[in-house]
mmCIF file of C-alpha atoms in Angstrom:
data_model
loop_
_atom_site.group_PDB
_atom_site.id
_atom_site.type_symbol
_atom_site.label_atom_id
_atom_site.label_comp_id
_atom_site.label_asym_id
_atom_site.label_seq_id
_atom_site.Cartn_x
_atom_site.Cartn_y
_atom_site.Cartn_z
ATOM 1 C CA MET A 5 -82.599 -76.680 89.594
ATOM 2 C CA GLY A 6 -79.215 -77.529 91.041
ATOM 3 C CA ASP A 7 -76.620 -75.617 92.963
ATOM 4 C CA LEU A 8 -74.410 -75.201 89.904
ATOM 5 C CA LEU A 9 -77.066 -73.116 88.137
ATOM 6 C CA ALA A 10 -77.359 -70.935 91.239
ATOM 7 C CA GLN A 11 -73.589 -70.381 91.125
ATOM 8 C CA LEU A 12 -73.851 -69.349 87.478
ATOM 9 C CA GLU A 13 -76.118 -66.435 88.354
ATOM 10 C CA ALA A 14 -72.843 -64.539 88.834
ATOM 11 C CA PRO A 15 -70.311 -64.348 85.989
ATOM 12 C CA THR A 16 -67.975 -67.342 86.137
ATOM 13 C CA HIS A 17 -64.474 -67.183 84.690
ATOM 14 C CA LEU A 18 -63.696 -70.175 82.464
ATOM 15 C CA LYS A 19 -59.917 -70.411 82.707
ATOM 16 C CA ASN A 20 -59.486 -72.915 79.870
ATOM 17 C CA ALA A 21 -61.305 -75.311 77.536
ATOM 18 C CA GLU A 22 -60.997 -78.148 80.063
ATOM 19 C CA MET A 23 -62.826 -76.086 82.690
ATOM 20 C CA THR A 24 -65.515 -75.202 80.125
ATOM 21 C CA GLU A 25 -66.073 -78.890 79.282
ATOM 22 C CA THR A 26 -66.061 -79.888 82.948
ATOM 23 C CA LEU A 27 -68.725 -77.304 83.728
ATOM 24 C CA GLY A 28 -70.883 -78.649 80.889
ATOM 25 C CA ARG A 29 -70.408 -82.236 82.074
ATOM 26 C CA GLU A 30 -71.406 -81.314 85.639
ATOM 27 C CA LEU A 31 -74.397 -79.263 84.504
ATOM 28 C CA ALA A 32 -75.792 -82.147 82.422
ATOM 29 C CA ASP A 33 -76.866 -83.948 85.605
ATOM 30 C CA GLN A 34 -78.697 -80.891 86.908
ATOM 31 C CA LEU A 35 -80.831 -80.109 83.869
ATOM 32 C CA PRO A 36 -84.277 -81.727 83.868
ATOM 33 C CA PHE A 37 -85.364 -84.242 81.250
ATOM 34 C CA ASP A 38 -87.097 -82.877 78.133
ATOM 35 C CA HIS A 39 -85.551 -79.460 78.591
ATOM 36 C CA VAL A 40 -84.342 -76.580 76.416
ATOM 37 C CA LEU A 41 -80.995 -74.875 77.014
ATOM 38 C CA ALA A 42 -80.656 -71.532 75.220
ATOM 39 C CA LEU A 43 -76.947 -70.837 74.748
ATOM 40 C CA SER A 44 -75.997 -67.300 73.679
ATOM 41 C CA GLY A 45 -72.534 -66.107 72.829
ATOM 42 C CA ASP A 46 -70.343 -64.717 70.099
ATOM 43 C CA LEU A 47 -68.197 -66.812 67.808
ATOM 44 C CA GLY A 48 -65.277 -68.324 69.707
ATOM 45 C CA SER A 49 -66.823 -67.851 73.140
ATOM 46 C CA GLY A 50 -66.782 -71.588 73.925
ATOM 47 C CA LYS A 51 -70.330 -72.716 73.124
ATOM 48 C CA THR A 52 -69.329 -75.890 71.287
ATOM 49 C CA THR A 53 -66.710 -76.732 73.926
ATOM 50 C CA PHE A 54 -69.393 -76.353 76.581
ATOM 51 C CA VAL A 55 -71.784 -78.608 74.622
ATOM 52 C CA ARG A 56 -69.035 -81.241 74.317
ATOM 53 C CA GLY A 57 -68.993 -81.309 78.098
ATOM 54 C CA LEU A 58 -72.784 -81.561 78.257
ATOM 55 C CA ALA A 59 -72.661 -84.474 75.809
ATOM 56 C CA SER A 60 -70.069 -86.241 77.932
ATOM 57 C CA GLY A 61 -72.305 -85.785 80.971
ATOM 58 C CA LEU A 62 -75.192 -87.273 78.976
ATOM 59 C CA GLU A 63 -73.015 -90.335 78.206
ATOM 60 C CA ILE A 64 -72.794 -89.489 74.514
ATOM 61 C CA ARG A 65 -69.674 -90.998 72.994
ATOM 62 C CA GLN A 66 -69.901 -89.493 69.494
ATOM 63 C CA GLY A 67 -67.745 -86.522 68.565
ATOM 64 C CA ILE A 68 -69.651 -83.254 68.971
ATOM 65 C CA HIS A 69 -69.330 -80.631 66.255
ATOM 66 C CA SER A 70 -70.933 -77.232 65.809
ATOM 67 C CA PRO A 71 -74.131 -77.652 63.769
ATOM 68 C CA THR A 72 -73.571 -74.382 61.893
ATOM 69 C CA TYR A 73 -73.914 -75.880 58.420
ATOM 70 C CA ASN A 74 -76.467 -78.593 59.266
ATOM 71 C CA ILE A 75 -78.601 -76.314 61.481
ATOM 72 C CA PHE A 76 -78.945 -79.208 63.939
ATOM 73 C CA SER A 77 -77.398 -82.532 64.873
ATOM 74 C CA ILE A 78 -78.852 -85.334 66.973
ATOM 75 C CA TYR A 79 -76.790 -87.462 69.354
ATOM 76 C CA PHE A 80 -77.806 -90.403 71.517
ATOM 77 C CA GLY A 81 -76.503 -91.520 74.887
ATOM 78 C CA GLY A 82 -78.075 -91.506 78.352
ATOM 79 C CA ARG A 83 -80.479 -89.018 76.811
ATOM 80 C CA GLN A 84 -80.982 -87.590 73.372
ATOM 81 C CA LEU A 85 -79.132 -84.342 72.609
ATOM 82 C CA LEU A 86 -80.489 -82.170 69.828
ATOM 83 C CA TYR A 87 -77.856 -79.496 69.210
ATOM 84 C CA MET A 88 -79.083 -76.595 67.069
ATOM 85 C CA ASP A 89 -77.484 -73.480 65.625
ATOM 86 C CA ALA A 90 -80.363 -71.079 64.952
ATOM 87 C CA TYR A 91 -78.178 -68.373 63.405
ATOM 88 C CA ARG A 92 -79.550 -68.908 59.886
ATOM 89 C CA LEU A 93 -83.178 -69.131 60.990
ATOM 90 C CA ARG A 94 -85.053 -65.888 60.476
ATOM 91 C CA SER A 95 -88.352 -66.648 62.182
ATOM 92 C CA THR A 96 -90.321 -69.219 64.093
ATOM 93 C CA ASP A 97 -91.774 -70.226 60.698
ATOM 94 C CA ASP A 98 -88.281 -71.397 59.701
ATOM 95 C CA LEU A 99 -88.099 -73.390 62.932
ATOM 96 C CA ASP A 100 -91.577 -74.849 62.412
ATOM 97 C CA ALA A 101 -90.553 -76.033 58.937
ATOM 98 C CA LEU A 102 -87.842 -78.203 60.556
ATOM 99 C CA ASP A 103 -90.514 -80.104 62.545
ATOM 100 C CA ILE A 104 -88.145 -80.504 65.499
ATOM 101 C CA ASP A 105 -90.889 -81.786 67.804
ATOM 102 C CA SER A 106 -91.202 -84.926 65.695
ATOM 103 C CA LEU A 107 -87.457 -85.585 66.127
ATOM 104 C CA LEU A 108 -87.288 -85.258 69.905
ATOM 105 C CA THR A 109 -87.324 -88.489 71.880
ATOM 106 C CA SER A 110 -87.799 -88.338 75.636
ATOM 107 C CA PRO A 111 -85.646 -87.951 77.641
ATOM 108 C CA PHE A 112 -83.951 -85.183 75.668
ATOM 109 C CA LEU A 113 -81.932 -82.014 76.031
ATOM 110 C CA TRP A 114 -82.370 -79.491 73.221
ATOM 111 C CA VAL A 115 -79.477 -77.022 73.115
ATOM 112 C CA ILE A 116 -80.029 -73.950 70.938
ATOM 113 C CA GLU A 117 -77.170 -71.653 69.956
ATOM 114 C CA TRP A 118 -78.210 -68.159 68.827
ATOM 115 C CA PRO A 119 -81.631 -68.440 70.545
ATOM 116 C CA GLU A 120 -82.266 -64.748 69.928
ATOM 117 C CA MET A 121 -82.947 -65.626 66.257
ATOM 118 C CA ILE A 122 -86.057 -67.582 67.307
ATOM 119 C CA ALA A 123 -86.766 -65.870 70.633
ATOM 120 C CA ASP A 124 -90.544 -66.369 70.393
ATOM 121 C CA ALA A 125 -90.076 -70.151 70.215
ATOM 122 C CA ILE A 126 -87.903 -70.481 73.321
ATOM 123 C CA PRO A 127 -90.008 -71.872 76.190
ATOM 124 C CA ASP A 128 -90.349 -69.737 79.301
ATOM 125 C CA ASP A 129 -88.855 -72.505 81.440
ATOM 126 C CA ALA A 130 -85.716 -72.829 79.288
ATOM 127 C CA THR A 131 -82.362 -72.461 80.990
ATOM 128 C CA ARG A 132 -80.531 -69.504 79.451
ATOM 129 C CA LEU A 133 -76.766 -69.182 79.545
ATOM 130 C CA ARG A 134 -74.484 -66.600 77.960
ATOM 131 C CA LEU A 135 -70.813 -67.117 77.163
ATOM 132 C CA TRP A 136 -68.524 -64.223 76.281
ATOM 133 C CA ILE A 137 -64.934 -63.085 76.032
ATOM 134 C CA GLU A 138 -63.751 -59.997 77.866
ATOM 135 C CA GLY A 139 -60.149 -58.884 78.032
ATOM 136 C CA GLY A 140 -59.052 -62.205 76.563
ATOM 137 C CA HIS A 141 -60.846 -64.190 79.290
ATOM 138 C CA HIS A 142 -63.871 -66.461 78.809
ATOM 139 C CA PHE A 143 -66.954 -66.179 81.033
ATOM 140 C CA ILE A 144 -70.335 -67.831 81.447
ATOM 141 C CA GLN A 145 -73.445 -66.627 83.269
ATOM 142 C CA ARG A 146 -77.052 -67.673 83.661
ATOM 143 C CA ILE A 147 -79.422 -65.037 82.343
ATOM 144 C CA ALA A 148 -83.086 -64.457 83.104
#
């Protein structure tokens, strides 16, 4: 995958929300079609801001909101974005009950917040990113 993902192998300081969105927008072009992005991070670490940038890069014009209460939301643009918050899922059985595969339309990007809740269902080739706050500063890093 692209140079930007290689850069994210080291922790990257996100100085503000605009930088977080810009990074998401730029990364959208580098992620392959029909791909899963596992996005870990505590509350307030910038996950939804990052996904807003991804959506912009995917030419999605709808407002992007955290899918916490819906579990997932689907957006359409240059490619389909399925944005999921897996926090309330307790197993892959819960995920299977949602029948996500029947909702995905190629080309898609499936972004999963709290992927550790359904770790067994995350494909091996998924891109994994972690966002965090340390000393009042926001960071992002690609994880293996």
